[in-house]
mmCIF file of C-alpha atoms in Angstrom:
data_model
loop_
_atom_site.group_PDB
_atom_site.id
_atom_site.type_symbol
_atom_site.label_atom_id
_atom_site.label_comp_id
_atom_site.label_asym_id
_atom_site.label_seq_id
_atom_site.Cartn_x
_atom_site.Cartn_y
_atom_site.Cartn_z
ATOM 1 C CA UNK L 1 74.019 -15.087 -0.580
ATOM 2 C CA UNK L 2 74.109 -13.210 2.725
ATOM 3 C CA UNK L 3 73.940 -15.249 5.931
ATOM 4 C CA UNK L 4 73.791 -14.238 9.571
ATOM 5 C CA UNK L 5 73.276 -16.118 12.831
ATOM 6 C CA UNK L 6 73.024 -15.634 16.562
ATOM 7 C CA UNK L 7 73.434 -18.339 19.222
ATOM 8 C CA UNK L 8 73.273 -18.634 22.985
ATOM 9 C CA UNK L 9 74.685 -21.665 24.792
ATOM 10 C CA UNK L 10 74.211 -22.657 28.415
ATOM 11 C CA UNK L 11 75.535 -25.673 30.271
ATOM 12 C CA UNK L 12 73.215 -26.931 33.002
ATOM 13 C CA UNK L 13 73.835 -29.370 35.840
ATOM 14 C CA UNK L 14 73.932 -33.022 34.867
ATOM 15 C CA UNK L 15 76.258 -32.455 31.865
ATOM 16 C CA UNK L 16 73.359 -30.970 29.880
ATOM 17 C CA UNK L 17 74.110 -28.407 27.155
ATOM 18 C CA UNK L 18 71.401 -26.230 25.574
ATOM 19 C CA UNK L 19 72.037 -24.208 22.403
ATOM 20 C CA UNK L 20 69.401 -21.739 21.172
ATOM 21 C CA UNK L 21 70.004 -19.932 17.902
ATOM 22 C CA UNK L 22 68.641 -17.986 14.956
ATOM 23 C CA UNK L 23 69.876 -18.384 11.379
ATOM 24 C CA UNK L 24 68.916 -16.148 8.483
ATOM 25 C CA UNK L 25 69.829 -16.207 4.806
ATOM 26 C CA UNK L 26 69.021 -13.854 1.950
ATOM 27 C CA UNK L 27 69.621 -14.595 -1.698
ATOM 28 C CA UNK L 28 69.645 -11.883 -4.368
ATOM 29 C CA UNK L 29 70.325 -11.723 -8.101
ATOM 30 C CA UNK L 30 69.446 -15.407 -8.410
ATOM 31 C CA UNK L 31 68.872 -17.050 -11.781
ATOM 32 C CA UNK L 32 65.349 -16.691 -13.164
ATOM 33 C CA UNK L 33 64.003 -18.100 -16.418
ATOM 34 C CA UNK L 34 62.628 -15.459 -18.771
ATOM 35 C CA UNK L 35 60.701 -16.018 -22.007
ATOM 36 C CA UNK L 36 60.956 -13.019 -24.327
ATOM 37 C CA UNK L 37 58.607 -14.498 -26.893
ATOM 38 C CA UNK L 38 55.439 -15.130 -24.882
ATOM 39 C CA UNK L 39 52.004 -14.109 -26.098
ATOM 40 C CA UNK L 40 51.512 -10.489 -24.912
ATOM 41 C CA UNK L 41 49.283 -10.101 -21.852
ATOM 42 C CA UNK L 42 46.809 -7.839 -23.695
ATOM 43 C CA UNK L 43 45.686 -10.802 -25.773
ATOM 44 C CA UNK L 44 45.183 -13.100 -22.785
ATOM 45 C CA UNK L 45 41.946 -13.354 -20.859
ATOM 46 C CA UNK L 46 41.472 -11.829 -17.391
ATOM 47 C CA UNK L 47 38.237 -13.714 -16.846
ATOM 48 C CA UNK L 48 38.088 -15.754 -13.595
ATOM 49 C CA UNK L 49 36.445 -18.572 -15.581
ATOM 50 C CA UNK L 50 37.201 -20.183 -18.924
ATOM 51 C CA UNK L 51 37.055 -17.611 -21.726
ATOM 52 C CA UNK L 52 36.260 -19.643 -24.805
ATOM 53 C CA UNK L 53 36.249 -16.605 -27.094
ATOM 54 C CA UNK L 54 39.837 -15.742 -26.172
ATOM 55 C CA UNK L 55 40.912 -19.374 -26.528
ATOM 56 C CA UNK L 56 39.306 -19.675 -29.955
ATOM 57 C CA UNK L 57 40.835 -16.407 -31.109
ATOM 58 C CA UNK L 58 44.388 -17.341 -30.109
ATOM 59 C CA UNK L 59 44.206 -20.960 -31.275
ATOM 60 C CA UNK L 60 42.613 -20.216 -34.642
ATOM 61 C CA UNK L 61 44.721 -21.368 -37.598
ATOM 62 C CA UNK L 62 45.752 -18.567 -39.947
ATOM 63 C CA UNK L 63 48.034 -18.342 -42.975
ATOM 64 C CA UNK L 64 51.682 -18.803 -42.087
ATOM 65 C CA UNK L 65 53.744 -16.023 -43.693
ATOM 66 C CA UNK L 66 56.975 -17.985 -43.122
ATOM 67 C CA UNK L 67 55.856 -21.205 -44.807
ATOM 68 C CA UNK L 68 57.702 -20.904 -48.108
ATOM 69 C CA UNK L 69 60.814 -19.110 -46.953
ATOM 70 C CA UNK L 70 63.962 -21.294 -47.344
ATOM 71 C CA UNK L 71 65.388 -19.888 -44.093
ATOM 72 C CA UNK L 72 62.700 -21.791 -42.156
ATOM 73 C CA UNK L 73 63.126 -25.152 -43.878
ATOM 74 C CA UNK L 74 63.260 -27.919 -41.294
ATOM 75 C CA UNK L 75 61.893 -25.706 -38.509
ATOM 76 C CA UNK L 76 58.518 -25.748 -36.778
ATOM 77 C CA UNK L 77 57.382 -22.865 -38.952
ATOM 78 C CA UNK L 78 57.116 -24.716 -42.277
ATOM 79 C CA UNK L 79 53.377 -25.451 -42.142
ATOM 80 C CA UNK L 80 50.985 -23.531 -44.397
ATOM 81 C CA UNK L 81 48.966 -22.440 -41.381
ATOM 82 C CA UNK L 82 49.901 -21.495 -37.840
ATOM 83 C CA UNK L 83 48.039 -20.569 -34.655
ATOM 84 C CA UNK L 84 47.219 -16.887 -34.435
ATOM 85 C CA UNK L 85 48.946 -16.710 -31.012
ATOM 86 C CA UNK L 86 52.271 -17.424 -32.747
ATOM 87 C CA UNK L 87 51.971 -14.386 -34.995
ATOM 88 C CA UNK L 88 51.047 -12.134 -32.060
ATOM 89 C CA UNK L 89 54.336 -12.834 -30.276
ATOM 90 C CA UNK L 90 57.096 -10.179 -30.182
ATOM 91 C CA UNK L 91 59.241 -12.436 -32.396
ATOM 92 C CA UNK L 92 56.672 -14.399 -34.414
ATOM 93 C CA UNK L 93 59.304 -16.121 -36.541
ATOM 94 C CA UNK L 94 60.662 -17.922 -33.440
ATOM 95 C CA UNK L 95 58.829 -20.552 -31.432
ATOM 96 C CA UNK L 96 60.586 -19.483 -28.249
ATOM 97 C CA UNK L 97 63.207 -16.977 -27.122
ATOM 98 C CA UNK L 98 64.299 -17.575 -23.562
ATOM 99 C CA UNK L 99 67.233 -16.962 -21.265
ATOM 100 C CA UNK L 100 68.141 -16.740 -17.578
ATOM 101 C CA UNK L 101 68.249 -13.397 -15.823
ATOM 102 C CA UNK L 102 69.503 -12.376 -12.383
ATOM 103 C CA UNK L 103 66.161 -11.226 -10.995
ATOM 104 C CA UNK L 104 65.383 -13.973 -8.475
ATOM 105 C CA UNK L 105 65.572 -13.768 -4.714
ATOM 106 C CA UNK L 106 65.036 -15.840 -1.584
ATOM 107 C CA UNK L 107 64.793 -15.504 2.190
ATOM 108 C CA UNK L 108 65.261 -18.069 4.938
ATOM 109 C CA UNK L 109 64.663 -17.676 8.675
ATOM 110 C CA UNK L 110 64.961 -20.395 11.292
ATOM 111 C CA UNK L 111 64.887 -21.024 15.015
ATOM 112 C CA UNK L 112 67.345 -23.767 15.966
ATOM 113 C CA UNK L 113 67.397 -25.604 19.285
ATOM 114 C CA UNK L 114 69.966 -28.213 20.290
ATOM 115 C CA UNK L 115 70.091 -30.230 23.496
ATOM 116 C CA UNK L 116 73.100 -32.415 24.263
ATOM 117 C CA UNK L 117 73.186 -34.766 27.262
ATOM 118 C CA UNK L 118 76.828 -35.712 27.424
ATOM 119 C CA UNK L 119 77.792 -39.291 28.185
ATOM 120 C CA UNK L 120 77.279 -40.179 31.846
ATOM 121 C CA UNK L 121 75.648 -43.015 33.773
ATOM 122 C CA UNK L 122 75.930 -45.176 30.675
ATOM 123 C CA UNK L 123 73.926 -43.053 28.246
ATOM 124 C CA UNK L 124 74.059 -39.990 26.027
ATOM 125 C CA UNK L 125 71.298 -38.180 24.105
ATOM 126 C CA UNK L 126 71.412 -35.473 21.437
ATOM 127 C CA UNK L 127 68.357 -33.671 20.094
ATOM 128 C CA UNK L 128 68.122 -30.936 17.462
ATOM 129 C CA UNK L 129 65.004 -29.107 16.282
ATOM 130 C CA UNK L 130 64.665 -26.513 13.516
ATOM 131 C CA UNK L 131 61.599 -24.359 12.872
ATOM 132 C CA UNK L 132 62.015 -22.444 9.639
ATOM 133 C CA UNK L 133 60.448 -20.732 6.648
ATOM 134 C CA UNK L 134 61.999 -20.521 3.189
ATOM 135 C CA UNK L 135 60.458 -18.107 0.672
ATOM 136 C CA UNK L 136 61.634 -17.549 -2.874
ATOM 137 C CA UNK L 137 60.929 -15.474 -5.952
ATOM 138 C CA UNK L 138 62.441 -17.816 -8.516
ATOM 139 C CA UNK L 139 59.731 -17.980 -11.187
ATOM 140 C CA UNK L 140 57.051 -15.837 -12.744
ATOM 141 C CA UNK L 141 53.378 -16.661 -12.418
ATOM 142 C CA UNK L 142 52.932 -15.477 -16.008
ATOM 143 C CA UNK L 143 55.688 -15.080 -18.573
ATOM 144 C CA UNK L 144 54.616 -11.485 -19.158
ATOM 145 C CA UNK L 145 54.730 -10.457 -15.482
ATOM 146 C CA UNK L 146 57.136 -7.643 -14.646
ATOM 147 C CA UNK L 147 58.411 -9.264 -11.459
ATOM 148 C CA UNK L 148 58.833 -12.837 -10.193
ATOM 149 C CA UNK L 149 56.137 -14.409 -8.034
ATOM 150 C CA UNK L 150 57.009 -14.696 -4.344
ATOM 151 C CA UNK L 151 55.952 -18.072 -2.963
ATOM 152 C CA UNK L 152 56.941 -20.728 -0.491
ATOM 153 C CA UNK L 153 60.039 -22.550 -1.734
ATOM 154 C CA UNK L 154 59.993 -26.137 -2.928
ATOM 155 C CA UNK L 155 62.842 -26.660 -0.429
ATOM 156 C CA UNK L 156 60.834 -25.370 2.528
ATOM 157 C CA UNK L 157 60.606 -27.816 5.447
ATOM 158 C CA UNK L 158 59.092 -25.966 8.445
ATOM 159 C CA UNK L 159 59.898 -28.624 11.032
ATOM 160 C CA UNK L 160 62.945 -30.863 11.344
ATOM 161 C CA UNK L 161 63.634 -32.981 14.408
ATOM 162 C CA UNK L 162 66.545 -35.332 15.033
ATOM 163 C CA UNK L 163 67.014 -37.345 18.233
ATOM 164 C CA UNK L 164 69.874 -39.790 18.719
ATOM 165 C CA UNK L 165 71.218 -41.645 21.700
ATOM 166 C CA UNK L 166 73.301 -44.481 23.060
ATOM 167 C CA UNK L 167 72.428 -46.497 26.155
ATOM 168 C CA UNK L 168 74.673 -49.062 27.734
ATOM 169 C CA UNK L 169 72.575 -51.496 29.742
ATOM 170 C CA UNK L 170 73.713 -51.335 33.392
ATOM 171 C CA UNK L 171 74.420 -55.067 33.712
ATOM 172 C CA UNK L 172 77.758 -56.818 33.724
ATOM 173 C CA UNK L 173 81.393 -56.326 34.650
ATOM 174 C CA UNK L 174 82.320 -52.730 35.465
ATOM 175 C CA UNK L 175 78.730 -51.468 35.249
ATOM 176 C CA UNK L 176 76.266 -50.299 37.880
ATOM 177 C CA UNK L 177 74.492 -53.628 38.330
ATOM 178 C CA UNK L 178 76.422 -56.891 38.733
ATOM 179 C CA UNK L 179 79.802 -55.117 38.467
ATOM 180 C CA UNK L 180 81.688 -58.266 39.497
ATOM 181 C CA UNK L 181 79.812 -60.624 37.198
ATOM 182 C CA UNK L 182 81.752 -63.380 35.521
ATOM 183 C CA UNK L 183 81.218 -66.673 33.767
ATOM 184 C CA UNK L 184 77.790 -67.371 32.295
ATOM 185 C CA UNK L 185 76.204 -64.326 33.982
ATOM 186 C CA UNK L 186 78.636 -61.948 32.273
ATOM 187 C CA UNK L 187 78.298 -63.727 28.920
ATOM 188 C CA UNK L 188 74.493 -63.496 28.982
ATOM 189 C CA UNK L 189 73.828 -60.147 30.667
ATOM 190 C CA UNK L 190 77.006 -58.091 30.211
ATOM 191 C CA UNK L 191 78.169 -55.933 27.308
ATOM 192 C CA UNK L 192 74.789 -54.908 25.882
ATOM 193 C CA UNK L 193 74.176 -51.457 24.354
ATOM 194 C CA UNK L 194 71.366 -49.889 22.344
ATOM 195 C CA UNK L 195 71.621 -47.040 19.809
ATOM 196 C CA UNK L 196 68.755 -45.219 18.112
ATOM 197 C CA UNK L 197 68.302 -42.348 15.660
ATOM 198 C CA UNK L 198 64.901 -40.769 15.009
ATOM 199 C CA UNK L 199 64.342 -38.195 12.238
ATOM 200 C CA UNK L 200 61.097 -36.374 11.482
ATOM 201 C CA UNK L 201 60.717 -33.690 8.823
ATOM 202 C CA UNK L 202 57.882 -31.836 7.114
ATOM 203 C CA UNK L 203 57.179 -32.642 3.483
ATOM 204 C CA UNK L 204 57.574 -30.244 0.530
ATOM 205 C CA UNK L 205 54.750 -27.828 -0.406
ATOM 206 C CA UNK L 206 52.507 -28.679 -3.337
ATOM 207 C CA UNK L 207 51.146 -26.601 -6.216
ATOM 208 C CA UNK L 208 48.301 -27.249 -8.673
ATOM 209 C CA UNK L 209 49.245 -25.217 -11.721
ATOM 210 C CA UNK L 210 46.907 -22.973 -13.695
ATOM 211 C CA UNK L 211 43.564 -24.215 -12.365
ATOM 212 C CA UNK L 212 40.081 -22.808 -11.869
ATOM 213 C CA UNK L 213 39.282 -22.619 -8.153
ATOM 214 C CA UNK L 214 35.948 -21.052 -7.274
ATOM 215 C CA UNK L 215 35.781 -22.043 -3.593
ATOM 216 C CA UNK L 216 36.713 -18.587 -2.367
ATOM 217 C CA UNK L 217 39.121 -19.609 0.410
ATOM 218 C CA UNK L 218 42.140 -21.704 -0.530
ATOM 219 C CA UNK L 219 42.590 -22.573 3.150
ATOM 220 C CA UNK L 220 39.620 -24.933 2.750
ATOM 221 C CA UNK L 221 41.795 -27.163 0.552
ATOM 222 C CA UNK L 222 43.940 -28.405 3.449
ATOM 223 C CA UNK L 223 42.431 -31.188 5.549
ATOM 224 C CA UNK L 224 43.155 -31.610 9.269
ATOM 225 C CA UNK L 225 45.779 -34.284 9.892
ATOM 226 C CA UNK L 226 43.164 -36.515 11.515
ATOM 227 C CA UNK L 227 41.135 -36.583 8.263
ATOM 228 C CA UNK L 228 44.007 -36.970 5.812
ATOM 229 C CA UNK L 229 44.152 -40.341 4.039
ATOM 230 C CA UNK L 230 45.988 -41.658 0.991
ATOM 231 C CA UNK L 231 42.564 -41.937 -0.658
ATOM 232 C CA UNK L 232 41.863 -38.228 0.025
ATOM 233 C CA UNK L 233 44.987 -36.238 0.848
ATOM 234 C CA UNK L 234 43.233 -32.869 0.630
ATOM 235 C CA UNK L 235 39.689 -31.545 0.297
ATOM 236 C CA UNK L 236 38.871 -32.312 -3.326
ATOM 237 C CA UNK L 237 35.444 -30.694 -2.870
ATOM 238 C CA UNK L 238 36.803 -27.330 -1.753
ATOM 239 C CA UNK L 239 35.927 -25.617 -5.039
ATOM 240 C CA UNK L 240 37.937 -27.158 -7.864
ATOM 241 C CA UNK L 241 36.570 -27.127 -11.396
ATOM 242 C CA UNK L 242 36.770 -30.796 -12.402
ATOM 243 C CA UNK L 243 35.072 -30.672 -15.803
ATOM 244 C CA UNK L 244 37.652 -30.939 -18.583
ATOM 245 C CA UNK L 245 35.638 -28.633 -20.849
ATOM 246 C CA UNK L 246 35.797 -25.761 -18.359
ATOM 247 C CA UNK L 247 39.522 -25.681 -17.587
ATOM 248 C CA UNK L 248 41.474 -22.447 -17.939
ATOM 249 C CA UNK L 249 43.625 -21.668 -20.979
ATOM 250 C CA UNK L 250 45.001 -18.557 -22.698
ATOM 251 C CA UNK L 251 44.506 -16.578 -19.502
ATOM 252 C CA UNK L 252 46.406 -14.511 -16.946
ATOM 253 C CA UNK L 253 47.054 -16.886 -14.077
ATOM 254 C CA UNK L 254 46.161 -15.770 -10.544
ATOM 255 C CA UNK L 255 46.265 -19.044 -8.569
ATOM 256 C CA UNK L 256 49.560 -19.178 -6.590
ATOM 257 C CA UNK L 257 52.467 -21.433 -7.526
ATOM 258 C CA UNK L 258 52.417 -23.380 -4.254
ATOM 259 C CA UNK L 259 50.407 -23.555 -1.034
ATOM 260 C CA UNK L 260 52.358 -23.573 2.211
ATOM 261 C CA UNK L 261 49.684 -25.515 4.096
ATOM 262 C CA UNK L 262 49.327 -28.316 1.538
ATOM 263 C CA UNK L 263 52.299 -30.664 1.631
ATOM 264 C CA UNK L 264 53.495 -34.054 0.547
ATOM 265 C CA UNK L 265 54.060 -36.656 3.235
ATOM 266 C CA UNK L 266 57.090 -35.929 5.398
ATOM 267 C CA UNK L 267 60.002 -37.959 6.701
ATOM 268 C CA UNK L 268 59.333 -40.143 9.760
ATOM 269 C CA UNK L 269 62.060 -42.691 10.422
ATOM 270 C CA UNK L 270 63.505 -44.590 13.383
ATOM 271 C CA UNK L 271 66.687 -46.677 13.145
ATOM 272 C CA UNK L 272 67.637 -48.936 16.044
ATOM 273 C CA UNK L 273 70.671 -51.116 16.644
ATOM 274 C CA UNK L 274 71.578 -53.491 19.495
ATOM 275 C CA UNK L 275 75.180 -54.496 20.252
ATOM 276 C CA UNK L 276 76.564 -57.273 22.395
ATOM 277 C CA UNK L 277 80.271 -57.819 23.053
ATOM 278 C CA UNK L 278 81.759 -61.132 24.126
ATOM 279 C CA UNK L 279 85.229 -61.688 25.542
ATOM 280 C CA UNK L 280 86.497 -64.759 23.699
ATOM 281 C CA UNK L 281 90.032 -65.014 25.062
ATOM 282 C CA UNK L 282 92.229 -62.326 26.625
ATOM 283 C CA UNK L 283 92.388 -59.596 23.901
ATOM 284 C CA UNK L 284 90.106 -61.383 21.463
ATOM 285 C CA UNK L 285 86.568 -60.025 21.403
ATOM 286 C CA UNK L 286 83.492 -60.746 19.323
ATOM 287 C CA UNK L 287 80.761 -58.162 18.640
ATOM 288 C CA UNK L 288 77.232 -59.205 17.670
ATOM 289 C CA UNK L 289 75.169 -56.428 16.092
ATOM 290 C CA UNK L 290 71.487 -56.339 15.071
ATOM 291 C CA UNK L 291 70.124 -53.337 13.149
ATOM 292 C CA UNK L 292 66.606 -52.335 12.167
ATOM 293 C CA UNK L 293 66.394 -49.586 9.543
ATOM 294 C CA UNK L 294 62.975 -47.907 9.587
ATOM 295 C CA UNK L 295 62.140 -50.017 12.622
ATOM 296 C CA UNK L 296 58.524 -48.766 12.797
ATOM 297 C CA UNK L 297 57.953 -49.485 9.095
ATOM 298 C CA UNK L 298 56.583 -46.043 8.287
ATOM 299 C CA UNK L 299 55.840 -45.573 4.597
ATOM 300 C CA UNK L 300 56.836 -42.242 3.079
ATOM 301 C CA UNK L 301 54.143 -41.424 0.540
ATOM 302 C CA UNK L 302 54.655 -39.599 -2.711
ATOM 303 C CA UNK L 303 52.703 -36.553 -3.864
ATOM 304 C CA UNK L 304 48.963 -36.891 -4.475
ATOM 305 C CA UNK L 305 47.440 -36.483 -7.919
ATOM 306 C CA UNK L 306 46.952 -32.740 -8.484
ATOM 307 C CA UNK L 307 45.047 -32.803 -11.789
ATOM 308 C CA UNK L 308 41.387 -31.845 -11.166
ATOM 309 C CA UNK L 309 40.178 -33.629 -14.310
ATOM 310 C CA UNK L 310 41.865 -36.919 -13.378
ATOM 311 C CA UNK L 311 39.748 -39.642 -11.765
ATOM 312 C CA UNK L 312 42.533 -40.113 -9.182
ATOM 313 C CA UNK L 313 42.477 -36.451 -8.152
ATOM 314 C CA UNK L 314 43.547 -36.092 -4.525
ATOM 315 C CA UNK L 315 44.792 -39.683 -4.163
ATOM 316 C CA UNK L 316 48.320 -40.823 -3.293
ATOM 317 C CA UNK L 317 49.424 -43.650 -5.591
ATOM 318 C CA UNK L 318 53.104 -44.116 -4.791
ATOM 319 C CA UNK L 319 55.699 -44.104 -2.051
ATOM 320 C CA UNK L 320 59.058 -42.356 -2.137
ATOM 321 C CA UNK L 321 61.076 -45.289 -0.841
ATOM 322 C CA UNK L 322 60.952 -48.664 -2.557
ATOM 323 C CA UNK L 323 61.898 -50.469 0.645
ATOM 324 C CA UNK L 324 60.731 -50.021 4.215
ATOM 325 C CA UNK L 325 61.786 -51.937 7.314
ATOM 326 C CA UNK L 326 65.074 -53.824 6.891
ATOM 327 C CA UNK L 327 66.631 -55.929 9.639
ATOM 328 C CA UNK L 328 70.205 -57.177 9.469
ATOM 329 C CA UNK L 329 72.411 -59.159 11.839
ATOM 330 C CA UNK L 330 76.193 -59.241 11.677
ATOM 331 C CA UNK L 331 79.257 -60.104 13.716
ATOM 332 C CA UNK L 332 82.789 -58.794 14.046
ATOM 333 C CA UNK L 333 85.829 -60.459 15.565
ATOM 334 C CA UNK L 334 88.657 -58.133 16.576
ATOM 335 C CA UNK L 335 91.856 -58.331 18.553
#
């Protein structure tokens, strides 16, 4: 891994700090799965649609030359017949020969902005935003490809925003309003503070697998945010082949691993807490605290169904979190 960064900081009037930076990262010689016993590419179909002749040829059952050899007893090669594709492999007497090689790579670039309003006048606010892109070549589109396929990473999250703050209400003893309050006024109005943390993040990119897409423009798959629903997360009519009898097999795949514009639901969460301190007697204090986790009760949806032949194609049927809004109240006595 090679990492580099560049930052500029500036403090402005009002105890406001701004930090603007760039962070880059390059990975090389990363682990990459390699199958040495895949069906050679010359036997696979290059047709853009289902090639039944190629499928029938490779799946046809032929005599298994390893059936009666004692060295293969107990293996998957003991049957009297075997698919022709098995005998066309570089090592036909093995089902699979795979390893990990150091051929993978990755690249990450990000713009990072941080704003920090230091504590003054009873409040403080911190905000951080990251705009990034994470590409990787960590898998091959076809086992017989010479080089790995470069695609958007499963870890890519283009936007990440965090805002947090603390605000002490300006009422009560020692504060801007009612600074000399005492008795019932201080007990009711004094000592209140509010804290909040908001986090928003893009979801991970999605990929369909080896599918037949005849729409022409894969950008038609992504729906505008205003049209996206759990019942139809993307444009299922963009050009997908939905008939089970016309799906691709025994072919050279051309459809990309993942689409950067099509993503699972992202993170959208607000936590809020309210504190109130009471002076019980001299050095004895009591703190009352109420917390709301996921205060806005935003569900975080799981990935939609990505199988074109499934009746639920394009629908979201699950959420990532089992629980949503949770409110708790607690107290602490300290001296």
